[in-house]
């Protein structure tokens, strides 16, 4: 089901939770789940672009995820690097601009090289912007803005319209807190690798049926 342009959220943000549990339930290492989750990323990115989403933000690795076992963290970093190398040309061909958000000072030089190459390759994309959060903390961003000599906060176009979390948890986990001040929230029990285009359509249909008042009364015009 393709939504009409008027009902599609301009900015969708997704907390991609459940990769590790998906693998564990199948008796496999957690990194197998992360690799399966990367395939879901491709499916959802393509699905959002086709459905007219202007900005898609994906939470890949939080600043707190460094606490995870070293082997899992190193495996994730290798997966990010491989995914960026492999997907840059495809994204560019589809007109999708890639932006990596989050800290970069704790990432390896190899990963940074892959990030810069993918961002450069896709810089002219105008069909959709894909933002992937790596080593990201919303609280860190807000603290940086508040202490900067010339603070630069997100533009209005980056305000989140629909925030989705898979995996059954019901929290935002320090993701885009400022930008999500008036976001519609959706929490799914489905684990990220199992998220389908039918699930995406259901999310968009639910969003289209919500009345967004931004502090006003029912029936009032909204900004």
Short mmCIF file of C-alpha atoms in Angstrom, two decimals:
data_model
loop_
_atom_site.label_atom_id
_atom_site.label_comp_id
_atom_site.label_asym_id
_atom_site.label_seq_id
_atom_site.Cartn_x
_atom_site.Cartn_y
_atom_site.Cartn_z
CA UNK A 1 0.00 0.00 0.00
CA UNK A 2 1.44 3.38 -1.03
CA UNK A 3 0.36 6.34 1.11
CA UNK A 4 -0.68 9.65 -0.42
CA UNK A 5 1.97 12.36 -0.23
CA UNK A 6 -0.12 14.41 2.19
CA UNK A 7 -0.34 11.63 4.79
CA UNK A 8 3.29 10.50 4.73
CA UNK A 9 5.49 11.70 7.61
CA UNK A 10 8.29 13.89 6.30
CA UNK A 11 10.76 12.57 8.86
CA UNK A 12 10.65 9.00 10.16
CA UNK A 13 13.06 7.90 12.89
CA UNK A 14 13.57 4.26 13.83
CA UNK A 15 15.26 2.60 16.80
CA UNK A 16 16.38 -0.71 15.31
CA UNK A 17 16.05 -2.99 18.32
CA UNK A 18 16.03 -6.78 18.47
CA UNK A 19 18.86 -7.97 16.25
CA UNK A 20 20.69 -9.85 18.99
CA UNK A 21 17.54 -11.45 20.39
CA UNK A 22 16.50 -12.49 16.87
CA UNK A 23 19.73 -14.47 16.54
CA UNK A 24 19.67 -15.88 20.08
CA UNK A 25 16.17 -17.26 19.57
CA UNK A 26 17.56 -19.19 16.62
CA UNK A 27 20.58 -20.46 18.53
CA UNK A 28 22.97 -18.27 16.56
CA UNK A 29 25.58 -15.65 17.56
CA UNK A 30 24.25 -12.13 18.06
CA UNK A 31 26.29 -10.81 15.13
CA UNK A 32 24.24 -13.02 12.80
CA UNK A 33 21.23 -10.99 13.92
CA UNK A 34 23.03 -7.75 13.18
CA UNK A 35 23.82 -8.96 9.67
CA UNK A 36 20.17 -9.90 9.20
CA UNK A 37 19.26 -6.44 10.49
CA UNK A 38 21.43 -4.87 7.79
CA UNK A 39 19.25 -6.55 5.17
CA UNK A 40 16.20 -5.03 6.84
CA UNK A 41 17.85 -1.62 6.65
CA UNK A 42 18.09 -1.99 2.88
CA UNK A 43 14.42 -3.04 2.65
CA UNK A 44 13.13 -0.22 4.85
CA UNK A 45 15.27 2.44 3.19
CA UNK A 46 13.94 1.46 -0.21
CA UNK A 47 10.40 1.24 1.13
CA UNK A 48 10.52 4.70 2.71
CA UNK A 49 11.97 6.25 -0.44
CA UNK A 50 9.23 4.74 -2.60
CA UNK A 51 6.55 5.93 -0.17
CA UNK A 52 7.72 9.54 -0.20
CA UNK A 53 9.48 9.89 3.17
CA UNK A 54 11.89 12.83 2.93
CA UNK A 55 14.18 11.97 5.86
CA UNK A 56 14.79 8.58 7.49
CA UNK A 57 16.92 8.45 10.64
CA UNK A 58 18.12 5.06 11.91
CA UNK A 59 19.64 4.41 15.34
CA UNK A 60 22.48 1.98 14.67
CA UNK A 61 24.83 2.38 17.67
CA UNK A 62 24.35 4.54 20.74
CA UNK A 63 27.06 6.12 22.85
CA UNK A 64 26.07 3.68 25.59
CA UNK A 65 26.51 0.65 23.31
CA UNK A 66 30.28 0.79 23.90
CA UNK A 67 29.44 -1.05 27.15
CA UNK A 68 28.60 -4.21 25.19
CA UNK A 69 31.08 -7.11 24.91
CA UNK A 70 34.17 -6.17 22.96
CA UNK A 71 33.66 -8.88 20.35
CA UNK A 72 30.15 -7.68 19.56
CA UNK A 73 31.24 -4.04 19.31
CA UNK A 74 34.16 -4.87 17.02
CA UNK A 75 31.89 -7.02 14.86
CA UNK A 76 29.38 -4.19 14.58
CA UNK A 77 32.08 -1.73 13.54
CA UNK A 78 33.25 -4.13 10.84
CA UNK A 79 29.66 -4.52 9.68
CA UNK A 80 29.17 -0.75 9.51
CA UNK A 81 32.34 -0.39 7.46
CA UNK A 82 31.36 -3.15 5.03
CA UNK A 83 27.80 -1.85 4.71
CA UNK A 84 28.97 1.68 3.94
CA UNK A 85 31.41 0.45 1.30
CA UNK A 86 28.82 -1.79 -0.30
CA UNK A 87 25.80 0.51 -0.19
CA UNK A 88 27.24 3.88 -1.18
CA UNK A 89 26.93 3.41 -4.94
CA UNK A 90 23.43 1.92 -4.68
CA UNK A 91 22.23 4.84 -2.56
CA UNK A 92 23.78 7.31 -4.98
CA UNK A 93 22.10 5.61 -7.94
CA UNK A 94 18.74 5.84 -6.14
CA UNK A 95 19.17 9.52 -5.31
CA UNK A 96 19.46 8.94 -1.56
CA UNK A 97 21.81 11.18 0.39
CA UNK A 98 23.61 9.55 3.33
CA UNK A 99 24.53 11.40 6.52
CA UNK A 100 26.20 9.79 9.53
CA UNK A 101 25.33 11.51 12.79
CA UNK A 102 27.02 11.09 16.16
CA UNK A 103 30.55 11.41 17.48
CA UNK A 104 33.42 10.55 15.17
CA UNK A 105 36.40 10.92 17.49
CA UNK A 106 35.99 7.38 18.88
CA UNK A 107 35.63 5.63 15.52
CA UNK A 108 38.49 3.89 13.75
CA UNK A 109 40.29 5.59 10.87
CA UNK A 110 39.08 2.85 8.52
CA UNK A 111 35.45 3.40 9.47
CA UNK A 112 35.86 7.16 9.19
CA UNK A 113 37.29 6.72 5.70
CA UNK A 114 34.27 4.63 4.70
CA UNK A 115 31.89 7.22 6.17
CA UNK A 116 33.49 10.12 4.32
CA UNK A 117 33.57 8.19 1.06
CA UNK A 118 29.88 7.19 1.28
CA UNK A 119 28.78 10.69 2.27
CA UNK A 120 30.75 12.21 -0.61
CA UNK A 121 29.43 9.67 -3.11
CA UNK A 122 25.79 10.36 -2.16
CA UNK A 123 26.04 14.11 -1.52
CA UNK A 124 23.97 15.10 -4.56
CA UNK A 125 21.00 12.87 -3.67
CA UNK A 126 17.69 14.72 -3.44
CA UNK A 127 15.12 11.89 -3.36
CA UNK A 128 15.55 11.15 0.36
CA UNK A 129 18.06 11.78 3.14
CA UNK A 130 19.17 8.73 5.11
CA UNK A 131 20.70 9.55 8.50
CA UNK A 132 22.43 6.75 10.38
CA UNK A 133 23.34 7.37 14.02
CA UNK A 134 26.64 5.82 15.12
CA UNK A 135 28.12 6.57 18.55
CA UNK A 136 25.15 8.87 19.02
CA UNK A 137 23.77 10.52 22.15
CA UNK A 138 21.00 13.10 22.05
CA UNK A 139 22.00 14.36 25.48
CA UNK A 140 25.55 14.90 24.21
CA UNK A 141 24.19 16.94 21.29
CA UNK A 142 22.01 19.09 23.53
CA UNK A 143 24.89 19.72 25.94
CA UNK A 144 27.11 20.69 23.00
CA UNK A 145 24.52 23.13 21.68
CA UNK A 146 24.04 24.74 25.08
CA UNK A 147 27.76 25.34 25.63
CA UNK A 148 28.78 26.30 22.09
CA UNK A 149 29.71 29.92 21.42
CA UNK A 150 27.45 29.89 18.36
CA UNK A 151 25.01 27.00 18.92
CA UNK A 152 23.62 25.29 15.84
CA UNK A 153 20.41 23.40 16.49
CA UNK A 154 18.63 21.15 13.96
CA UNK A 155 16.60 22.86 11.27
CA UNK A 156 12.82 22.48 11.25
CA UNK A 157 13.05 19.93 8.44
CA UNK A 158 14.76 17.53 10.85
CA UNK A 159 11.92 17.58 13.40
CA UNK A 160 10.73 13.99 13.72
CA UNK A 161 7.14 13.28 12.70
CA UNK A 162 7.07 9.55 13.46
CA UNK A 163 9.37 7.75 15.92
CA UNK A 164 9.31 3.95 15.73
CA UNK A 165 10.96 1.40 18.01
CA UNK A 166 10.99 -2.30 17.24
CA UNK A 167 11.81 -5.11 19.65
CA UNK A 168 9.13 -4.66 22.27
CA UNK A 169 10.75 -1.99 24.43
CA UNK A 170 8.94 1.28 25.18
CA UNK A 171 11.62 3.94 25.50
CA UNK A 172 13.57 6.39 23.31
CA UNK A 173 17.06 5.50 24.64
CA UNK A 174 18.61 8.93 24.09
CA UNK A 175 17.68 9.13 20.38
CA UNK A 176 16.74 12.48 18.81
CA UNK A 177 15.14 13.80 22.00
CA UNK A 178 15.15 17.45 20.90
CA UNK A 179 13.91 16.70 17.40
CA UNK A 180 11.15 14.41 18.69
CA UNK A 181 9.39 16.98 20.89
CA UNK A 182 6.12 16.49 18.96
CA UNK A 183 6.80 13.15 17.30
CA UNK A 184 4.10 10.54 17.07
CA UNK A 185 5.37 7.38 18.80
CA UNK A 186 4.97 3.78 17.69
CA UNK A 187 6.33 0.74 19.55
CA UNK A 188 6.33 -2.66 17.87
CA UNK A 189 6.91 -6.09 19.36
CA UNK A 190 8.40 -7.29 16.07
CA UNK A 191 12.19 -7.69 16.16
CA UNK A 192 14.07 -5.48 13.69
CA UNK A 193 15.18 -8.26 11.27
CA UNK A 194 11.53 -9.30 10.88
CA UNK A 195 10.21 -5.80 10.10
CA UNK A 196 8.39 -6.00 6.77
CA UNK A 197 7.07 -3.56 4.22
CA UNK A 198 3.59 -4.54 5.39
CA UNK A 199 4.62 -3.37 8.88
CA UNK A 200 5.89 -0.12 7.37
CA UNK A 201 2.59 0.42 5.57
CA UNK A 202 0.68 -0.24 8.79
CA UNK A 203 2.83 2.35 10.59
CA UNK A 204 2.20 4.95 7.90
CA UNK A 205 -1.53 4.21 7.85
CA UNK A 206 -1.68 4.61 11.62
CA UNK A 207 0.23 7.90 11.39
CA UNK A 208 -2.16 9.18 8.72
CA UNK A 209 -5.08 8.58 11.08
CA UNK A 210 -3.65 10.57 13.98
CA UNK A 211 -4.60 14.18 14.68
CA UNK A 212 -1.50 16.25 15.35
CA UNK A 213 -2.44 19.35 17.34
CA UNK A 214 0.98 20.64 18.52
CA UNK A 215 -0.58 22.00 21.72
CA UNK A 216 -3.76 23.29 20.09
CA UNK A 217 -7.34 22.09 20.37
CA UNK A 218 -8.99 19.44 18.20
CA UNK A 219 -9.95 20.87 14.82
CA UNK A 220 -7.59 23.83 15.03
CA UNK A 221 -5.20 24.47 12.16
CA UNK A 222 -1.71 23.21 13.00
CA UNK A 223 1.67 24.51 11.96
#
